[in-house]
Coordinates of C-alpha atoms and ligand atoms in Angstrom, one line a residue:
X1312 CA 19.1 1.0 29.8
X1313 CA 18.5 -2.0 27.5
X1314 CA 19.9 -1.5 24.1
X1315 CA 17.5 -1.4 21.2
X1316 CA 19.2 -4.5 19.7
X1317 CA 18.6 -6.4 22.9
X1318 CA 14.9 -5.4 22.9
X1319 CA 14.7 -6.6 19.3
X1320 CA 16.2 -10.0 20.2
X1321 CA 13.9 -10.5 23.1
X1322 CA 10.8 -9.6 21.3
X1323 CA 11.7 -11.7 18.2
X1324 CA 12.4 -14.7 20.4
X1325 CA 9.1 -14.2 22.2
X1326 CA 7.3 -14.1 18.9
X1327 CA 9.1 -17.1 17.5
X1328 CA 8.4 -19.1 20.7
X1329 CA 4.7 -18.2 20.6
X1330 CA 4.5 -19.0 16.9
X1331 CA 5.8 -22.4 17.4
X1332 CA 2.8 -22.9 19.7
X1333 CA 4.8 -25.6 21.6
X1334 CA 2.5 -25.4 24.7
X1335 CA -1.0 -26.4 23.7
X1336 CA -2.6 -23.5 25.4
X1337 CA -5.2 -24.3 28.0
X1338 CA -8.1 -22.2 26.8
X1339 CA -11.8 -22.6 27.4
X1340 CA -13.4 -24.5 24.5
X1341 CA -15.7 -21.5 23.9
X1342 CA -12.8 -19.0 23.5
X1343 CA -14.1 -18.2 19.9
X1344 CA -17.4 -16.9 21.3
X1345 CA -16.4 -13.9 23.4
X1346 CA -17.8 -11.4 21.0
X1347 CA -15.8 -8.2 20.8
X1348 CA -13.7 -9.5 23.7
X1349 CA -12.4 -12.5 21.7
X1350 CA -8.6 -12.8 21.2
X1351 CA -7.5 -12.5 17.6
X1352 CA -5.9 -15.9 17.7
X1353 CA -9.1 -17.6 18.9
X1354 CA -11.3 -15.8 16.4
X1355 CA -12.9 -18.2 14.0
X1356 CA -12.2 -16.0 10.9
X1357 CA -8.5 -15.9 11.6
X1358 CA -6.2 -18.2 9.7
X1359 CA -2.6 -17.4 10.1
X1360 CA -0.9 -17.8 6.7
X1361 CA 2.0 -20.1 6.9
X1362 CA 4.9 -21.1 4.7
X1363 CA 7.1 -19.2 2.3
X1364 CA 6.4 -15.6 1.2
X1365 CA 5.0 -16.7 -2.2
X1366 CA 2.5 -19.0 -0.4
X1367 CA 1.5 -16.2 2.0
X1368 CA 0.9 -13.9 -0.9
X1369 CA -1.1 -16.5 -2.8
X1370 CA -3.2 -17.1 0.3
X1371 CA -4.0 -13.4 0.6
X1372 CA -4.2 -12.2 -2.9
X1373 CA -6.7 -13.6 -5.4
X1374 CA -5.6 -12.5 -8.8
X1375 CA -6.7 -14.0 -12.1
X1376 CA -4.3 -16.8 -13.0
X1377 CA -1.7 -15.6 -15.5
X1378 CA -2.2 -11.9 -14.8
X1379 CA 0.8 -10.2 -13.4
X1380 CA 0.1 -8.0 -10.4
X1381 CA 2.2 -5.9 -8.1
X1382 CA 0.9 -4.5 -4.8
X1383 CA 1.2 -0.7 -4.9
X1384 CA -0.7 0.5 -1.8
X1385 CA -2.3 -0.9 1.3
X1386 CA -4.8 0.8 3.6
X1387 CA -5.5 -1.0 6.9
X1388 CA -8.2 -0.1 9.3
X1389 CA -7.2 -1.8 12.5
X1390 CA -8.9 -2.2 15.9
X1391 CA -6.8 -1.7 19.0
X1392 CA -5.4 -4.9 20.7
X1393 CA -6.4 -6.6 23.9
X1394 CA -7.3 -4.1 26.5
X1395 CA -8.2 -3.8 30.2
X1396 CA -11.9 -3.5 31.0
X1397 CA -13.5 -0.1 31.1
X1398 CA -14.6 1.4 34.4
X1399 CA -18.2 0.3 33.9
X1400 CA -17.1 -3.3 33.5
X1401 CA -14.7 -3.1 36.4
X1402 CA -17.4 -1.9 38.7
X1403 CA -19.7 -4.8 37.7
X1404 CA -16.9 -7.2 38.2
X1405 CA -16.1 -5.8 41.6
X1406 CA -19.8 -6.0 42.5
X1407 CA -20.0 -9.6 41.5
X1408 CA -16.8 -10.4 43.5
X1409 CA -18.2 -8.6 46.6
X1410 CA -21.5 -10.4 46.2
X1411 CA -19.9 -13.8 46.3
X1412 CA -17.6 -12.9 49.2
X1413 CA -20.4 -11.6 51.4
X1414 CA -23.0 -14.2 50.4
X1415 CA -23.7 -16.5 53.3
X1416 CA -21.2 -19.4 53.3
X1417 CA -23.0 -22.7 52.5
X1418 CA -24.2 -24.2 55.8
X1419 CA -22.2 -27.0 57.2
X1420 CA -23.4 -29.3 59.9
X1421 CA -21.5 -29.4 63.1
X1422 CA -18.4 -31.5 62.9
X1423 CA -18.6 -32.1 59.2
X1424 CA -15.3 -31.9 57.6
X1425 CA -14.6 -30.1 54.3
X1426 CA -16.7 -32.5 52.4
X1427 CA -15.9 -32.0 48.8
X1428 CA -12.7 -32.3 46.9
X1429 CA -11.0 -30.3 44.2
X1430 CA -13.2 -29.8 41.1
X1431 CA -16.5 -30.2 43.0
X1432 CA -19.1 -27.4 42.7
X1433 CA -18.5 -26.3 46.3
X1434 CA -14.7 -26.2 45.7
X1435 CA -15.1 -24.1 42.6
X1436 CA -17.4 -21.7 44.5
X1437 CA -14.9 -21.4 47.1
X1438 CA -12.1 -20.6 44.6
X1439 CA -14.3 -17.8 43.2
X1440 CA -15.1 -16.5 46.6
X1441 CA -11.4 -16.2 47.4
X1442 CA -10.5 -14.9 43.9
X1443 CA -8.4 -11.7 44.0
X1444 CA -10.2 -8.9 42.3
X1445 CA -7.1 -7.3 40.9
X1446 CA -8.6 -4.9 38.3
X1447 CA -8.6 -1.3 39.4
X1448 CA -10.5 1.6 37.9
X1449 CA -7.4 3.4 36.6
X1450 CA -6.9 0.6 34.1
X1451 CA -10.0 2.0 32.3
X1452 CA -9.8 0.5 28.8
X1453 CA -6.0 0.9 28.4
X1454 CA -4.1 -1.4 26.1
X1455 CA -2.8 -4.4 27.9
X1456 CA 0.8 -5.7 27.2
X1457 CA -0.8 -8.6 25.3
X1458 CA -2.6 -5.9 23.2
X1459 CA 0.8 -4.4 22.3
X1460 CA 1.9 -7.8 21.2
X1461 CA -1.3 -8.3 19.1
X1462 CA -0.5 -5.2 17.1
X1463 CA 3.2 -5.9 16.8
X1464 CA 2.5 -9.4 15.5
X1465 CA -0.1 -8.1 13.0
X1466 CA 2.4 -5.6 11.7
X1467 CA 5.1 -8.2 11.3
X1468 CA 2.7 -10.6 9.4
X1469 CA 1.6 -7.8 7.1
X1470 CA 5.1 -6.6 6.5
X1471 CA 6.0 -10.3 5.7
X1472 CA 3.2 -10.4 3.2
X1473 CA 3.8 -7.0 1.6
X1474 CA 7.5 -6.1 2.0
X1475 CA 7.4 -3.5 -0.7
X1476 CA 4.7 -1.6 1.1
X1477 CA 5.6 -2.1 4.8
X1478 CA 9.2 -3.2 4.7
X1479 CA 12.5 -1.4 5.3
X1480 CA 12.5 1.0 2.3
X1481 CA 9.1 2.7 2.9
X1482 CA 9.8 2.7 6.6
X1483 CA 13.2 4.4 6.3
X1484 CA 11.6 6.8 3.9
X1485 CA 9.0 7.7 6.5
X1486 CA 6.4 7.1 3.9
X1487 CA 4.0 4.9 5.9
X1488 CA 1.2 7.1 7.3
X1489 CA -0.3 6.2 10.6
X1490 CA -3.5 7.9 11.9
X1491 CA -5.2 6.9 15.1
X1492 CA -8.2 7.6 17.4
X1493 CA -7.0 9.8 20.3
X1494 CA -8.0 7.1 22.8
X1495 CA -5.1 5.9 24.8
X1496 CA -5.5 2.3 23.8
X1497 CA -5.4 3.3 20.1
X1498 CA -2.4 5.6 20.4
X1499 CA -0.6 2.7 22.2
X1500 CA -1.7 0.4 19.4
X1501 CA -0.4 2.8 16.8
X1502 CA 3.0 2.7 18.5
X1503 CA 3.0 -1.1 18.8
X1504 CA 2.2 -1.5 15.1
X1505 CA 5.1 0.7 14.2
X1506 CA 7.3 -1.1 16.7
X1507 CA 6.4 -4.3 14.8
X1508 CA 7.3 -2.8 11.4
X1509 CA 10.7 -1.6 12.8
X1510 CA 11.5 -4.9 14.3
X1511 CA 10.7 -6.7 11.1
X1512 CA 12.8 -4.3 9.0
X1513 CA 15.6 -4.3 11.7
X1514 CA 15.4 -0.5 11.8
X1515 CA 16.1 1.3 15.1
X1516 CA 13.3 3.8 15.5
X1517 CA 14.1 7.4 16.0
X1518 CA 10.6 8.0 17.1
X1519 CA 7.2 6.8 16.0
X1520 CA 5.1 9.0 13.9
X1521 CA 1.3 9.1 14.1
X1522 CA -1.4 11.7 14.2
X1523 CA -4.7 11.5 16.1
X1524 CA -7.7 12.1 14.0
X1525 CA -11.0 11.5 15.8
X1526 CA -13.0 13.0 13.0
X1527 CA -11.9 10.0 10.9
X1528 CA -11.6 7.3 13.5
X1529 CA -14.0 8.2 16.2
X1530 CA -16.5 10.0 14.1
X1531 CA -19.4 8.2 15.8
X1532 CA -19.2 10.4 18.8
X1533 CA -19.5 13.5 16.6
X1534 CA -22.7 12.4 15.0
X1535 CA -25.6 14.0 16.8
X1536 CA -28.3 12.1 14.9
X1537 CA -26.6 8.9 16.0
X1538 CA -26.0 9.8 19.6
X1539 CA -29.5 11.0 20.2
X1540 CA -31.3 8.7 17.8
X1541 CA -29.6 5.4 18.6
X1542 CA -27.0 5.5 21.3
X1543 CA -29.2 7.2 23.9
X1544 CA -32.4 5.8 22.6
X1545 CA -33.8 2.8 24.4
X1546 CA -36.4 2.2 21.6
X1547 CA -33.6 1.9 19.0
X1548 CA -31.9 -0.7 21.1
X1549 CA -35.1 -2.5 22.2
X1550 CA -34.0 -5.9 20.9
X1551 CA -31.0 -5.9 23.1
X1552 CA -33.0 -5.1 26.3
X1553 CA -35.6 -7.6 25.3
X1554 CA -33.0 -10.4 24.8
X1555 CA -31.3 -9.5 28.1
X1556 CA -34.6 -10.5 29.9
X1557 CA -35.6 -13.1 27.4
X1558 CA -35.9 -16.9 28.0
X1559 CA -32.3 -17.8 26.9
X1560 CA -30.7 -15.3 29.2
X1561 CA -33.1 -16.0 32.1
X1562 CA -32.4 -19.7 32.0
X1563 CA -28.7 -19.1 31.9
X1564 CA -28.9 -16.6 34.7
X1565 CA -30.6 -19.1 37.0
X1566 CA -28.2 -21.8 36.1
X1567 CA -25.2 -19.7 36.9
X1568 CA -26.8 -18.4 40.1
X1569 CA -27.3 -22.0 41.2
X1570 CA -23.7 -22.8 40.5
X1571 CA -22.6 -19.9 42.6
X1572 CA -25.0 -20.7 45.4
X1573 CA -26.7 -17.3 45.0
X1574 CA -30.4 -16.6 45.2
X1575 CA -31.7 -16.1 41.6
X1576 CA -32.7 -12.6 42.3
X1577 CA -29.3 -11.3 43.3
X1578 CA -27.5 -12.3 40.1
X1579 CA -28.7 -9.6 37.7
X1580 CA -28.2 -10.0 33.9
X1581 CA -25.4 -7.4 34.2
X1582 CA -23.6 -9.5 36.9
X1583 CA -24.1 -12.6 34.8
X1584 CA -22.3 -10.8 32.0
X1585 CA -19.6 -9.6 34.4
X1586 CA -18.8 -13.3 35.2
X1587 CA -18.5 -14.0 31.4
X1588 CA -16.4 -10.9 30.9
X1589 CA -14.1 -12.0 33.8
X1590 CA -13.5 -15.3 32.0
X1591 CA -12.7 -13.5 28.7
X1592 CA -10.5 -10.8 30.3
X1593 CA -8.4 -13.2 32.2
X1594 CA -7.7 -15.0 29.0
X1595 CA -7.2 -12.0 26.8
X1596 CA -5.0 -10.1 29.3
X1597 CA -3.2 -12.9 31.3
X1598 CA -3.6 -15.9 29.0
X1599 CA -5.3 -17.6 31.9
X1600 CA -8.0 -20.2 31.9
X1601 CA -9.8 -18.5 34.7
X1602 CA -12.0 -20.3 37.3
X1603 CA -14.8 -17.9 36.2
X1604 CA -14.9 -19.9 33.0
X1605 CA -16.2 -23.0 34.8
X1606 CA -19.5 -21.3 35.1
X1607 CA -20.2 -21.7 31.4
X1608 CA -20.2 -24.2 28.7
X1609 CA -20.1 -23.7 24.9
X1610 CA -23.9 -23.3 24.5
X1611 CA -24.0 -20.8 27.3
X1612 CA -21.2 -18.8 25.7
X1613 CA -23.1 -18.8 22.4
X1614 CA -26.1 -17.2 24.2
X1615 CA -23.9 -14.4 25.6
X1616 CA -22.1 -14.0 22.3
X1617 CA -25.5 -13.5 20.7
X1618 CA -26.2 -10.8 23.3
X1619 CA -23.0 -9.0 22.2
X1620 CA -23.9 -9.5 18.5
X1621 CA -27.4 -8.0 19.1
X1622 CA -25.9 -5.0 20.8
X1623 CA -23.3 -4.4 18.1
X1624 CA -25.8 -4.9 15.3
X1625 CA -28.4 -2.5 16.7
X1626 CA -25.9 0.0 18.2
X1627 CA -22.9 -0.1 15.9
X1628 CA -23.8 -1.6 12.6
X1629 CA -26.6 -2.3 10.1
X1630 CA -29.4 -1.8 12.7
X1631 CA -29.9 1.9 11.9
X1632 CA -28.9 3.7 8.7
X1633 CA -27.5 6.7 10.6
X1634 CA -25.0 4.5 12.3
X1635 CA -23.5 3.5 9.0
X1636 CA -23.4 7.1 8.0
X1637 CA -21.0 7.8 10.9
X1638 CA -18.4 6.1 8.7
X1639 CA -18.8 8.3 5.7
X1640 CA -15.7 10.4 6.5
X1641 CA -13.6 7.2 6.7
X1642 CA -15.2 5.8 3.6
X1643 CA -14.3 8.9 1.5
X1644 CA -10.8 9.1 3.0
X1645 CA -10.1 5.5 2.1
X1646 CA -11.3 5.8 -1.5
X1647 CA -9.5 9.2 -2.0
X1648 CA -6.3 7.5 -0.8
X1649 CA -6.9 4.5 -3.2
X1650 CA -7.7 6.9 -6.1
X1651 CA -4.5 8.8 -5.6
X1652 CA -2.4 5.6 -5.3
X1653 CA -3.9 4.1 -8.4
X1654 CA -3.6 7.2 -10.6
X1655 CA -1.4 6.6 -13.6
X1656 CA 1.9 8.4 -13.3
X1657 CA 5.0 9.1 -15.2
X1658 CA 8.2 7.6 -13.9
X1659 CA 9.4 11.1 -12.8
X1660 CA 6.4 11.5 -10.5
X1661 CA 6.7 10.7 -6.8
X1662 CA 5.7 7.1 -6.2
X1663 CA 2.3 6.6 -4.5
X1664 CA 2.0 6.4 -0.7
X1665 CA 2.8 2.7 0.1
X1666 CA 0.6 2.3 3.1
X1667 CA -1.9 4.1 5.3
X1668 CA -2.6 2.6 8.7
X1669 CA -5.7 3.7 10.5
X1670 CA -6.1 2.6 14.1
X1671 CA -9.5 2.8 15.8
X1672 CA -12.3 0.8 17.5
X1673 CA -14.9 -1.8 16.9
X1674 CA -17.2 1.1 16.3
X1675 CA -14.8 2.3 13.6
X1676 CA -14.7 -1.0 11.8
X1677 CA -18.3 -2.1 12.0
X1678 CA -20.0 0.9 10.4
X1679 CA -17.3 0.8 7.7
X1680 CA -18.0 -2.9 6.9
X1681 CA -21.7 -2.0 7.1
X1682 CA -21.2 0.8 4.4
X1683 CA -19.4 -1.7 2.2
X1684 CA -22.6 -3.8 2.7
X1685 CA -20.7 -6.8 4.1
X1686 CA -21.9 -9.3 6.7
X1687 CA -25.5 -8.3 6.4
X1688 CA -27.8 -11.3 6.8
X1689 CA -31.2 -11.6 5.2
X1690 CA -33.0 -11.6 8.5
X1691 CA -31.7 -9.2 11.1
X1692 CA -30.9 -10.7 14.6
X1693 CA -33.7 -10.0 17.1
X1694 CA -34.5 -10.9 20.6
X1695 CA -36.8 -13.7 19.4
X1696 CA -34.9 -15.4 16.6
X1697 CA -31.8 -16.7 18.4
X1698 CA -32.6 -20.3 17.4
X1699 CA -32.6 -19.5 13.7
X1700 CA -29.5 -17.3 13.8
X1701 CA -26.8 -20.0 14.2
X1702 CA -25.4 -19.5 10.7
X1703 CA -25.5 -15.7 10.7
X1704 CA -22.6 -13.8 9.1
X1705 CA -22.8 -11.0 11.5
X1706 CA -20.8 -12.5 14.3
X1707 CA -18.8 -10.2 16.4
X1708 CA -16.4 -12.9 17.6
X1709 CA -15.1 -13.3 14.0
X1710 CA -15.6 -9.7 12.8
X1711 CA -14.2 -7.6 15.6
X1712 CA -11.9 -9.5 18.0
X1713 CA -9.1 -7.5 19.5
X1714 CA -6.7 -6.3 16.7
X1715 CA -9.4 -6.9 14.0
X1716 CA -8.5 -5.5 10.7
X1717 CA -9.8 -4.6 7.3
X1718 CA -7.1 -4.3 4.7
X1719 CA -7.5 -3.0 1.2
X1720 CA -4.6 -3.8 -1.1
X1721 CA -4.4 -2.0 -4.4
X1722 CA -2.7 -4.0 -7.1
X1723 CA -1.2 -2.8 -10.3
X1724 CA -2.2 -5.5 -12.8
X1725 CA -1.9 -6.0 -16.6
X1726 CA -5.6 -5.1 -17.1
X1727 CA -5.5 -2.1 -14.7
X1728 CA -5.6 -1.6 -10.9
X1729 CA -7.4 -4.3 -8.9
X1730 CA -8.5 -4.2 -5.3
X1731 CA -8.1 -7.0 -2.8
X1732 CA -10.2 -6.9 0.4
X1733 CA -8.9 -8.8 3.4
X1734 CA -10.9 -9.1 6.6
X1735 CA -8.8 -10.4 9.5
X1736 CA -6.2 -11.5 7.0
X1737 CA -8.6 -13.6 4.9
X1738 CA -9.6 -12.6 1.3
X1739 CA -13.2 -11.5 1.1
X1740 CA -15.3 -10.7 -2.0
X1741 CA -17.1 -7.4 -2.4
X1742 CA -20.9 -7.8 -2.5
X1743 CA -22.3 -8.0 -6.0
X1744 CA -18.9 -8.6 -7.6
X1745 CA -17.6 -12.0 -8.5
X1746 CA -16.1 -13.8 -5.5
X1747 CA -13.2 -15.6 -7.0
X1748 CA -10.7 -12.8 -7.9
X1749 CA -9.7 -9.4 -6.7
X1750 CA -12.0 -7.2 -8.9
X1751 CA -10.8 -4.3 -11.1
X1752 CA -10.7 -1.2 -9.0
X1753 CA -13.0 0.6 -11.4
X1754 CA -15.7 -2.2 -10.8
X1755 CA -15.4 -1.6 -7.1
X1756 CA -15.9 2.1 -7.6
X1757 CA -18.9 1.4 -9.8
X1758 CA -20.4 -0.9 -7.1
X1759 CA -20.1 1.9 -4.5
X1760 CA -20.9 4.8 -6.8
X1761 CA -24.0 5.9 -4.8
X1762 CA -21.8 6.2 -1.7
X1763 CA -18.9 7.9 -3.5
X1764 CA -21.4 10.5 -4.8
X1765 CA -23.3 10.7 -1.5
X1766 CA -22.6 9.5 2.0
X1767 CA -22.7 12.9 3.5
X1768 CA -21.8 12.8 7.2
X1769 CA -23.0 16.3 8.0
X1770 CA -26.4 15.9 6.3
X1771 CA -27.0 12.5 7.9
X1772 CA -25.8 13.4 11.3
X1773 CA -27.1 16.9 11.8
X1774 CA -30.3 16.5 9.9
X1775 CA -31.5 13.3 11.4
X1776 CA -32.2 14.3 15.0
X1777 CA -35.7 13.1 16.0
X1778 CA -35.4 9.7 14.3
X1779 CA -32.7 7.8 12.6
X1780 CA -34.4 7.9 9.2
X1781 CA -36.3 11.1 9.2
X1782 CA -36.4 12.9 5.8
X1783 CA -33.7 15.6 6.0
X1784 CA -35.4 17.7 3.3
X1785 CA -38.1 18.8 5.7
Ligands
NAG1912 C1 -35.7 6.2 18.9 O1 -35.7 5.1 18.0 C2 -37.0 4.8 17.5 C3 -36.8 3.5 16.8 O2 -35.8 3.4 15.9 C4 -37.4 5.9 16.5 O3 -38.6 5.7 15.9 C5 -37.4 7.2 17.3 O4 -37.7 8.3 16.5 C6 -36.1 7.5 18.0 N1 -36.2 8.6 18.9 C7 -35.3 9.7 18.8 C8 -35.5 10.7 19.8 O5 -34.5 9.8 17.9

């Protein structure tokens, strides 16, 4: 058995090597447009803080100049890391692969030699025809080894930035709370995050401690009004279906079918997406610039990214009020935790909980950001307005890549507690509050008063069947 110390050395070396970024990775130039299948390191919002700890802290915390602040608590809502495709995607990928394999080989005249060389369209087609479909259904959405690394690295960076909250002392004291969705990929992510903290603190773990809480982190499944009114309701998702058959997707579908030498009819919109997913998965799981990526250019990727944004907007975010309400339990949990951590205390009282780590899904983060009223554009994305949506804020590639995170840091400052919001490790202002500095916590509470006093999951979710916005008083 490998000793824990050896494991630590190997992992730290691997992390250092990848940090140096010595090999300019060969990635498709549209790697920042894979929607929720984007790697964290390719996501456009992600800027890895560099330099000494003080510089890291300055880059993350915006406190008024001259005001002394000390971080006292951190709550992080984190999406699982890079994962294998789910069964549904795997089936579509297999169907595409089979379709190519069985499609009639391009006709060749008698005696004609292999006519085209490496890099030609025919050569690429042939590479895809011979491509080994290695995904199997038992992989169904599990965390990939790269996903473990995503979470480990995130934990290490956060521990570097906030050593008093995620460093050795709170870790040894067992004072860092970790809650997770019960899905396998999230539980594995919760372990990997703790592994990262232990590595950084050089503490040999006895065992990792986390508790599954689906009521908090997968509450969306338990909301009847949502499941019936949105998730299973084609009308509620009409914009997505419309775009799927709209002019941008149709043009792309024909273009890719031509590249593959397939009749237009046989490459359905789902199979077109499967090809794009293959390109993204091979990168996210194996760090490969897959031959599937040659089917697309950057403009094509933006169309498919928009398809993902439409789906997430209407299915998982602002599109319908009841969807945001699925996040009420998480919202109240987070603010209760912050309230407790910020409460004035005597020196004899037990110190506040340093950190609360909550591991979930894109559908955990998006309604939560939605409740906070973030990333809401003036004009919602629809099937018809793709051309005018280039500058939209709601962009899944930058909001919910693998290992996406929303971090709330409570600071003890001279003028009272302040709250710094970080989205994917970049400071973000709260809507309606001045952008430049971490606002006073009481101002944040005032801005969300209506939610703190309302946001009733049971009322919204049980009362709303028959229409996402129906008056529940009836
Ligand atoms: C489905 O969605 C539409 C549009 O949002 C809504 O008007 C309708 O009431 C919903 N149907 C159900 C059964 O919730």
